[in-house]
Tab-separated table of C-alpha atoms in Angstrom:
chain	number	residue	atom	x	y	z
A	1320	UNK	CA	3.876	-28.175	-38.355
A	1321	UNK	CA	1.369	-30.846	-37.627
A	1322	UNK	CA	-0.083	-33.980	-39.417
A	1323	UNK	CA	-3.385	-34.621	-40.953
A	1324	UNK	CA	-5.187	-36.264	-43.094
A	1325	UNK	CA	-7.028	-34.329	-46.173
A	1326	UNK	CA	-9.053	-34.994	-49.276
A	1327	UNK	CA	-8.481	-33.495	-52.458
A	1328	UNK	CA	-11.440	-35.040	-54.658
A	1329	UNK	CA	-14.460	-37.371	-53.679
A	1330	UNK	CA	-14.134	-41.453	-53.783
A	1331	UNK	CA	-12.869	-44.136	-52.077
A	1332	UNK	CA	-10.618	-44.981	-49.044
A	1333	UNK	CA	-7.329	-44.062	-51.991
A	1334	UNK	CA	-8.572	-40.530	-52.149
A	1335	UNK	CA	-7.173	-39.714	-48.637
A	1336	UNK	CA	-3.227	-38.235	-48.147
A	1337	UNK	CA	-1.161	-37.795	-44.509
A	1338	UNK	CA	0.454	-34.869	-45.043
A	1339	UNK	CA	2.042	-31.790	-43.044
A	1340	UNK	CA	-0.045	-28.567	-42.197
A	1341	UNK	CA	0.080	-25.374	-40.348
A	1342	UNK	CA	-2.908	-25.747	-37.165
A	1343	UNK	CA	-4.517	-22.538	-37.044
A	1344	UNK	CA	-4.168	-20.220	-33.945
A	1345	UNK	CA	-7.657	-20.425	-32.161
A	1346	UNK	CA	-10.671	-17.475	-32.712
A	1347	UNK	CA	-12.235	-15.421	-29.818
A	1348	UNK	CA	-14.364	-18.603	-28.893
A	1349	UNK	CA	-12.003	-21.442	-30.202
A	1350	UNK	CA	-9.978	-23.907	-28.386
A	1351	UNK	CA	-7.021	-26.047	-29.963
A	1352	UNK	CA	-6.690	-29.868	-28.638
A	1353	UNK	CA	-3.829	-31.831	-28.956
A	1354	UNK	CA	-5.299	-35.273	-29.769
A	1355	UNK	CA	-4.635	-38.251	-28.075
A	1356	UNK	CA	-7.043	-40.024	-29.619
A	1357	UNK	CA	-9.427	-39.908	-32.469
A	1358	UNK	CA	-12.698	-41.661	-33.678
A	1359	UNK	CA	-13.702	-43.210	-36.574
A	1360	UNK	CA	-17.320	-43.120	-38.005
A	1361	UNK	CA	-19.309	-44.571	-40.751
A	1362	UNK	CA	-20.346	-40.509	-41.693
A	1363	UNK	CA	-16.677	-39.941	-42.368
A	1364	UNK	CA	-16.795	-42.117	-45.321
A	1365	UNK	CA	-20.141	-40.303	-46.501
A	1366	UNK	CA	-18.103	-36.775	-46.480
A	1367	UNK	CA	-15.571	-38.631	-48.365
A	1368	UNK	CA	-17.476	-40.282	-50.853
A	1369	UNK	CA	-19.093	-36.657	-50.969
A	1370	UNK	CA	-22.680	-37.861	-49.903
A	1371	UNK	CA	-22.268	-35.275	-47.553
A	1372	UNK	CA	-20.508	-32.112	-49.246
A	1373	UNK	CA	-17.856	-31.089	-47.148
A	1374	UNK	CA	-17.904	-27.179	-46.822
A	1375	UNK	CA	-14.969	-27.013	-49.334
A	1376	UNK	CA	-12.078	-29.048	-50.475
A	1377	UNK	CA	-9.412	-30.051	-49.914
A	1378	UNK	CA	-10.877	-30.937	-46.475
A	1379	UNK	CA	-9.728	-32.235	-43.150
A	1380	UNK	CA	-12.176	-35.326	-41.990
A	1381	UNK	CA	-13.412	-36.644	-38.779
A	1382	UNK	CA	-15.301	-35.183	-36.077
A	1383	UNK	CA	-14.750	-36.962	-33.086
A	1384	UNK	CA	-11.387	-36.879	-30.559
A	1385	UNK	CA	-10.147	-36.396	-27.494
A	1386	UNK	CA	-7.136	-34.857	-25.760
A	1387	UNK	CA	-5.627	-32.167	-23.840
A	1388	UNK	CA	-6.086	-28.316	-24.389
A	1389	UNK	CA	-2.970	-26.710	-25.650
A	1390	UNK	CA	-4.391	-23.041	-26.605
A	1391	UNK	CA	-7.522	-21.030	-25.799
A	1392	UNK	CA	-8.769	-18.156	-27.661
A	1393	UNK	CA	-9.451	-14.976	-25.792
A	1394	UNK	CA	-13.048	-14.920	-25.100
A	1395	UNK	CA	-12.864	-18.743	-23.772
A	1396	UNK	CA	-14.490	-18.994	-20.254
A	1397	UNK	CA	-15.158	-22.793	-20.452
A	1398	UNK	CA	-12.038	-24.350	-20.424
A	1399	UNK	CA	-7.830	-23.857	-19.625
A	1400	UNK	CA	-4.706	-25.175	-21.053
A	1401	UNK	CA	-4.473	-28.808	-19.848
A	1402	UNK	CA	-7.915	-29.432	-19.223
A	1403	UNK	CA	-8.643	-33.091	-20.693
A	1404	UNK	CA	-11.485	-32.642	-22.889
A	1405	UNK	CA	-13.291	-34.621	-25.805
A	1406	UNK	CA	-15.676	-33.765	-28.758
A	1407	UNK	CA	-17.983	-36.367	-31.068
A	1408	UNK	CA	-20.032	-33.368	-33.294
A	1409	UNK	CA	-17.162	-32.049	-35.226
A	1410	UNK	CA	-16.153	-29.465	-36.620
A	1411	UNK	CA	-14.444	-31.570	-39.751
A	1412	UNK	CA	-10.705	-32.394	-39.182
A	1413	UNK	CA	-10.520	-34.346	-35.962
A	1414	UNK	CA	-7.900	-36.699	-38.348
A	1415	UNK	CA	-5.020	-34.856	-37.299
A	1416	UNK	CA	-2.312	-34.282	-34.637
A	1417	UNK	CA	-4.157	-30.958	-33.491
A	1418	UNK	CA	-7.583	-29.876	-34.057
A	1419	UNK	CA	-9.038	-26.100	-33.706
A	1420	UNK	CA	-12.854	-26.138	-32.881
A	1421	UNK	CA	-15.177	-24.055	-30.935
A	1422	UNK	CA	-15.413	-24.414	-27.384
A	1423	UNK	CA	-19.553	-25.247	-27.752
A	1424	UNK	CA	-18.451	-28.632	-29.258
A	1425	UNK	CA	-16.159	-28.979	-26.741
A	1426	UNK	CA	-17.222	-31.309	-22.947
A	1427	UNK	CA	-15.075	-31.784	-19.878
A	1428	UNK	CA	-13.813	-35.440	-19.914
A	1429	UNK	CA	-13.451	-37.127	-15.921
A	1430	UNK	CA	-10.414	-38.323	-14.995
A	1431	UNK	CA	-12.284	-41.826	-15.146
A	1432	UNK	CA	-12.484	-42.273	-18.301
A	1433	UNK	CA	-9.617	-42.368	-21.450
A	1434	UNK	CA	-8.617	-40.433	-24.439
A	1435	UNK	CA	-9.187	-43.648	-26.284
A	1436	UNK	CA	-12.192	-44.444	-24.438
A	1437	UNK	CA	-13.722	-40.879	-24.843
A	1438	UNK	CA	-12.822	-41.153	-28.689
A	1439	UNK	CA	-14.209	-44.106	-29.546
A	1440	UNK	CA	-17.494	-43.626	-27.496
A	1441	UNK	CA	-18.362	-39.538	-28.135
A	1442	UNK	CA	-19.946	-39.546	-31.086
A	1443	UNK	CA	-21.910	-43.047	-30.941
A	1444	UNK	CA	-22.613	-43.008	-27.385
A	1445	UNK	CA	-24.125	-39.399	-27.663
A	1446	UNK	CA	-25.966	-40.433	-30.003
A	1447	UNK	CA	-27.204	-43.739	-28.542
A	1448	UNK	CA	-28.044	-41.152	-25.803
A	1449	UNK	CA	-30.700	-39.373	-28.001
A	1450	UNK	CA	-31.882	-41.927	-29.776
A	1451	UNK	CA	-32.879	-44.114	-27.049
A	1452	UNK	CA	-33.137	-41.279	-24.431
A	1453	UNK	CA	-34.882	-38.360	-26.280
A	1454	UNK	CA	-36.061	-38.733	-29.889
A	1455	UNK	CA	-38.357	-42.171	-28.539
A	1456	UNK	CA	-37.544	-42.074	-24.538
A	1457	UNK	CA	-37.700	-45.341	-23.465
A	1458	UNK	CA	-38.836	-45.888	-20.003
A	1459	UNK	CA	-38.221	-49.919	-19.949
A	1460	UNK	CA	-40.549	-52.412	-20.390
A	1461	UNK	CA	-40.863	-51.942	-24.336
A	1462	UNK	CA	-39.384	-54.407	-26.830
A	1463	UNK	CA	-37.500	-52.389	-29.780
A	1464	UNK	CA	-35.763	-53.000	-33.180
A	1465	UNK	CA	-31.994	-52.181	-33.705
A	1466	UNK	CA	-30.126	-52.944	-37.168
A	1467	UNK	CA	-26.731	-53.593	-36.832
A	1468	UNK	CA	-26.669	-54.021	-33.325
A	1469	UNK	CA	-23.168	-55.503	-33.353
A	1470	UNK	CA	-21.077	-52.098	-35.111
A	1471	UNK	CA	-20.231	-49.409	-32.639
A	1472	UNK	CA	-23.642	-47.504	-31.800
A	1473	UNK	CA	-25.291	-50.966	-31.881
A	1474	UNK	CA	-22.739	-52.360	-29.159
A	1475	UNK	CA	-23.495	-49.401	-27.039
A	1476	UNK	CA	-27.457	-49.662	-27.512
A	1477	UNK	CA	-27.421	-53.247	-26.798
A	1478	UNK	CA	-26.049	-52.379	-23.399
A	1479	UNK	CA	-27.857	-49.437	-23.043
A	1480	UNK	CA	-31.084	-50.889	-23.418
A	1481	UNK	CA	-30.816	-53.440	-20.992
A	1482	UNK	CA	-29.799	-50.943	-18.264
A	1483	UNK	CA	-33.167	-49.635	-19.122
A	1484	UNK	CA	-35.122	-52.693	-18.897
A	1485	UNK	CA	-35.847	-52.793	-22.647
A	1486	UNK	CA	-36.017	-55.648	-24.870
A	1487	UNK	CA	-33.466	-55.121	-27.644
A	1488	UNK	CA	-34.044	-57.112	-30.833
A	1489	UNK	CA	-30.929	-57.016	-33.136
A	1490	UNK	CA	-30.397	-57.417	-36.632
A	1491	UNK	CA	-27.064	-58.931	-37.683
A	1492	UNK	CA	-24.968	-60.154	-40.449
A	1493	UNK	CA	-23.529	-63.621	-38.739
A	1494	UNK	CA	-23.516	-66.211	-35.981
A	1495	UNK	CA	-20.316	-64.361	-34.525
A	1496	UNK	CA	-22.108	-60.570	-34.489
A	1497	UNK	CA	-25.168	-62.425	-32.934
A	1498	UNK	CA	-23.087	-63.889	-30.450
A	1499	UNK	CA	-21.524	-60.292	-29.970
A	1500	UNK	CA	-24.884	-58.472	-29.539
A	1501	UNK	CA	-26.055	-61.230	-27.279
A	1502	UNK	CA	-23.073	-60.620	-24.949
A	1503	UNK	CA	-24.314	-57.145	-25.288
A	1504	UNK	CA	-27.328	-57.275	-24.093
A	1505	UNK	CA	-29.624	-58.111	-26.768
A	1506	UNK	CA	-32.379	-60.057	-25.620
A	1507	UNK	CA	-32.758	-61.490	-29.429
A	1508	UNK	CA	-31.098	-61.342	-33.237
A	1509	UNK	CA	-31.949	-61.764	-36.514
A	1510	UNK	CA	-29.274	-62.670	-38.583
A	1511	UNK	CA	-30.643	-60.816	-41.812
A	1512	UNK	CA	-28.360	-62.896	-44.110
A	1513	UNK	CA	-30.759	-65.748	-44.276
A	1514	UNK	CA	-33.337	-64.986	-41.800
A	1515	UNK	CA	-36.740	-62.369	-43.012
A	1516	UNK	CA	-36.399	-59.587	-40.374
A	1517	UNK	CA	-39.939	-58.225	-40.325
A	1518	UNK	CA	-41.418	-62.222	-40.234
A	1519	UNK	CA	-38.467	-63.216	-36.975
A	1520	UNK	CA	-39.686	-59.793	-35.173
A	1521	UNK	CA	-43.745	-60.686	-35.865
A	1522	UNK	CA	-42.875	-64.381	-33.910
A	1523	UNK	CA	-40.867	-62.164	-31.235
A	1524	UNK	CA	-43.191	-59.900	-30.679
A	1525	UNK	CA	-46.218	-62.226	-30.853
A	1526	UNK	CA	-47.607	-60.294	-33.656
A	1527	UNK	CA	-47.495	-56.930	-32.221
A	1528	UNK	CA	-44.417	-55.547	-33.990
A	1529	UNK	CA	-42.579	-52.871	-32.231
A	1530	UNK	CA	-43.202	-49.322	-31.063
A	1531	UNK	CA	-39.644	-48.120	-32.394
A	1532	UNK	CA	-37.148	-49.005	-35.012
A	1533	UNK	CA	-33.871	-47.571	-35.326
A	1534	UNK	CA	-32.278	-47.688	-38.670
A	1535	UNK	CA	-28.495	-46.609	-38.789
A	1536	UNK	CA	-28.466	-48.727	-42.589
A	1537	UNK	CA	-31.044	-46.651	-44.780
A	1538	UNK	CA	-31.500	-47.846	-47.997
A	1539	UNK	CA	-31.582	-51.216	-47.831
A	1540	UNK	CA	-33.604	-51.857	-44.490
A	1541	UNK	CA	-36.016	-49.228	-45.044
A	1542	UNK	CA	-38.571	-50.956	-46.132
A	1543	UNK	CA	-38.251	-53.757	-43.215
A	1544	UNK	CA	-38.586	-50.840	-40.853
A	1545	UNK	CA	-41.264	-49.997	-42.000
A	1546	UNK	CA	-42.992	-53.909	-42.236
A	1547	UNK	CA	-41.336	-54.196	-38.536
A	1548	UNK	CA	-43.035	-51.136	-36.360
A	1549	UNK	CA	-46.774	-51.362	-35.245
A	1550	UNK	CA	-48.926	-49.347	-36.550
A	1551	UNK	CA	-48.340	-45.477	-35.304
A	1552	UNK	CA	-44.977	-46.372	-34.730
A	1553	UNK	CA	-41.826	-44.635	-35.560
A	1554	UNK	CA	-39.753	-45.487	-37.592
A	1555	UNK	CA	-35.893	-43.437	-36.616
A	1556	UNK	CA	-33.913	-43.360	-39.585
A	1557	UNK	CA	-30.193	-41.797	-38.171
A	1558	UNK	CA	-27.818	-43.161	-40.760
A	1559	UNK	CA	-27.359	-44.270	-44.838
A	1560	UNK	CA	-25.101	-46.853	-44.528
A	1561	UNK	CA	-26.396	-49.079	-47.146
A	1562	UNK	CA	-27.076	-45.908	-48.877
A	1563	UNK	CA	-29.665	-42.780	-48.600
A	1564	UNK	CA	-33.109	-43.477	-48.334
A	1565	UNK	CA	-34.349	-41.649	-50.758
A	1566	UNK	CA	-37.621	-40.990	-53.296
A	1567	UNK	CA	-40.068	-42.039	-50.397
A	1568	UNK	CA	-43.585	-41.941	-50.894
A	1569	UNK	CA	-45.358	-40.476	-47.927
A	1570	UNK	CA	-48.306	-43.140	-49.022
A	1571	UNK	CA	-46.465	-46.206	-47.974
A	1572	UNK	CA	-46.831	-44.791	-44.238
A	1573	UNK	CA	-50.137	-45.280	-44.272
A	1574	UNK	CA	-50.364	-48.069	-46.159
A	1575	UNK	CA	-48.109	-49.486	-43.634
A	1576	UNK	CA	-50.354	-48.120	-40.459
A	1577	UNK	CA	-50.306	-44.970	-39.940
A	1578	UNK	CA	-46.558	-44.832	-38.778
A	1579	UNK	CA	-44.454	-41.681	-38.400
A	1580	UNK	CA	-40.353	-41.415	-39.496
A	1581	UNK	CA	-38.064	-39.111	-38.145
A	1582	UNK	CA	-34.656	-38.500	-39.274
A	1583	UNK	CA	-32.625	-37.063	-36.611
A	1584	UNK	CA	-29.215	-35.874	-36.402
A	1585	UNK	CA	-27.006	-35.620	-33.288
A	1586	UNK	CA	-25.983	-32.071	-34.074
A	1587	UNK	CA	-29.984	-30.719	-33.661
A	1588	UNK	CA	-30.069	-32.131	-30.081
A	1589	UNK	CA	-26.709	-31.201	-28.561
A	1590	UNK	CA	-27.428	-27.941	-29.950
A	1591	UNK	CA	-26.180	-25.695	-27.173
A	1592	UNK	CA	-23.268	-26.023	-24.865
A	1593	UNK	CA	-25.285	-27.015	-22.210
A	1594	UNK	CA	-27.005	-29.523	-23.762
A	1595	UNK	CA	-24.116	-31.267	-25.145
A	1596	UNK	CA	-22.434	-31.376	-21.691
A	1597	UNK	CA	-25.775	-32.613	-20.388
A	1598	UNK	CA	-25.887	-35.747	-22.799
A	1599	UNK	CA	-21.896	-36.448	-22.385
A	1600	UNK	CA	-22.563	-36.301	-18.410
A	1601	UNK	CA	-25.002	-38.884	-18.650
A	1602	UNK	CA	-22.933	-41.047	-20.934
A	1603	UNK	CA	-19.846	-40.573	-18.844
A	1604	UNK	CA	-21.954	-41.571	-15.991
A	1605	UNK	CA	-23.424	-45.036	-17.674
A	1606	UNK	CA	-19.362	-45.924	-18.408
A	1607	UNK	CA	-18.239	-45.044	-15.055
A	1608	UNK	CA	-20.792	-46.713	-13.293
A	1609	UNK	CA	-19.800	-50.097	-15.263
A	1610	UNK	CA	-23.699	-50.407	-17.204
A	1611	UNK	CA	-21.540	-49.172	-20.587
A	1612	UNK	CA	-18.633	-50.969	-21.900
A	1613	UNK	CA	-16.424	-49.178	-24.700
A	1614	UNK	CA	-14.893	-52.176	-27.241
A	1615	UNK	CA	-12.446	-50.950	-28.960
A	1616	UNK	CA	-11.995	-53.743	-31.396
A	1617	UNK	CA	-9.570	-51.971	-33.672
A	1618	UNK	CA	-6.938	-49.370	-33.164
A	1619	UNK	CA	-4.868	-47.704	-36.145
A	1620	UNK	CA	-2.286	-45.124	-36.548
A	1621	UNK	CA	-3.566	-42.086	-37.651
A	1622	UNK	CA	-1.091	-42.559	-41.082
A	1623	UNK	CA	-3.376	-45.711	-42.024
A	1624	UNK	CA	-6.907	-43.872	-41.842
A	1625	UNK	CA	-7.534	-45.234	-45.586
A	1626	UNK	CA	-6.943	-48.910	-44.339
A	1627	UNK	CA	-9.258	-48.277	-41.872
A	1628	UNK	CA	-12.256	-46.993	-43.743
A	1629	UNK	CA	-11.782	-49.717	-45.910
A	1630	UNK	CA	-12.611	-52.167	-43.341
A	1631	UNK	CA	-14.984	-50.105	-41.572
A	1632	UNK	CA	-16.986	-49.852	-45.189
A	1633	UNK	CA	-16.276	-53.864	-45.253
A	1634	UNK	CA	-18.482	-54.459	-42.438
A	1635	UNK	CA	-14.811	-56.324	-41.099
A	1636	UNK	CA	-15.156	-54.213	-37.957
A	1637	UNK	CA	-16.742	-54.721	-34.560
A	1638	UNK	CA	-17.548	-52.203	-31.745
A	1639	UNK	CA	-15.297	-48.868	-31.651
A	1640	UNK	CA	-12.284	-48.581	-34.461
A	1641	UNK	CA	-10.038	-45.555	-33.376
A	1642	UNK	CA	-6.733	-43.721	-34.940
A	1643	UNK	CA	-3.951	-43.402	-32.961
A	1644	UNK	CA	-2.003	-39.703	-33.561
């Protein structure tokens, strides 16, 4: 028997139980990982809340971990008992002592890096990798708009972008994120609290607005994306959470200048095996060659997931929050 933690019914952080289960042998292609480490994200909360239907309930949650190979199924080529390894695109039920998923989600971690590094850096530095690398590749030089650029894919982007050359301008909620994103490697803020976002990045930007936003909030910073990006500029909306965006009409892009919107998803670029390993090679590398730092601000054990949604859902975190099996 093993621990985990489930969900019964959708709602808040009191909807989630630690209890005992029976880990599954693993399939032809499957690969069971004793965790050593697990990562917390804000779309954990959105399967919880059931913005995002899990496949059925009760569910395991989480998609993000890393650890050691304990069993391989019999068609695995990829990988061998004891081989450290990590994952950031699920399948749901990373929360848990042991974790069956296919070997395709799995990548080879380097002896360089952590469990706890690798967990709290998989699923946000992969996708910091596409965002910045692949759905608008940046070639340095440009100035771009991040919102929250002080939670844990803003952290990484921060940094990111200044190995790149690239002028990050971050949105934050207080003196001490903008201090945090500045440290970073944001080359400006805008604390959005009292400060009008799309006016701050017209006097940054001389009154050319940017090429690219990315939006990680949704619903409520959607429309100063779209006031923020010059016109036939795109607009990268990769998370909800302030909420969905939702009942858009495709009008207001013109109206706005032409602009384009995109809403990615990490799973649609590391869509093969080799792609995946690709990306987590060249975040691997960025960490091990000192340009990325992994903050992991908070650590919990895995029994107190609920406490740590809650103040992940709070905005009370910084950086990387992980659980600890």
């Amino acid at each position: 028997m093993a621990k985990r933690i489930q969900f019964r019914a959708h709602g808040g952080p009191e909807v989630l139980e630690y209890v005992d289960y029976q880990p599954a042998e693993p399939g032809p292609q499957q690969v069971r990982v004793s965790n050593k480490a697990i990562g917390l994200n804000f779309i954990d909360t959105y399967y919880r809340s059931g913005l995002y239907p899990p496949p059925s309930l009760p569910s395991g949650l989480g998609s993000e971990g890393a650890g050691v190979v304990e069993a391989v199924g019999s068609e695995v080529t990829r990988f061998k008992v004891g081989d450290r390894v990590a994952y950031g695109s699920g399948p749901l039920g990373a929360y848990s002592d042991v974790h069956v998923l296919p070997q395709a989600n799995l990548v080879l971690l380097p002896d360089a890096i952590s469990f706890e590094q690798a967990a709290g850096v998989m699923l946000k530095g992969l996708t910091v990798q596409y965002l910045l690398r692949q759905t608008y590749e940046l070639k340095g030089g440009e100035t771009i708009l991040f919102h929250a650029a002080a939670g844990g894919v803003g952290s990484l982007a921060c940094q990111w972008a200044k190995a790149l050359g690239v002028k990050l301008i971050g949105t934050v909620s207080s003196p001490q994120k903008a201090a945090l994103a500045k440290a970073n490697g944001a080359w400006a803020t805008i604390d959005y609290s009292h400060e009008n976002v799309a006016q701050r990045v017209l006097e940054l930007t001389d009154g050319k607005k940017v090429p690219v936003v990315y939006d990680g909030v949704g619903k409520d910073t959607w429309l100063t994306s779209l006031d923020s990006v010059a016109p036939r500029g795109l607009v990268v909306s990769f998370g909800n959470a302030s909420g969905a965006v939702d009942g858009v009409n495709l009008g207001i892009l013109s109206a706005k200048g032409s602009l384009y919107v995109t809403r990615p998803t990490l799973a649609t670029y590391a869509n093969t095996a080799e792609n995946l390993q690709r990306m987590a090679d060249e975040l691997f590398e960025m960490i091990i060659s000192g340009k990325l730092k992994v903050d992991i601000s908070q650590k919990y054990p895995l029994a107190e997931a609920a406490k740590a949604q809650a103040e992940l859902s709070a905005r009370r975190t910084t950086g990387s929050t992980i659980l600890l099996p």
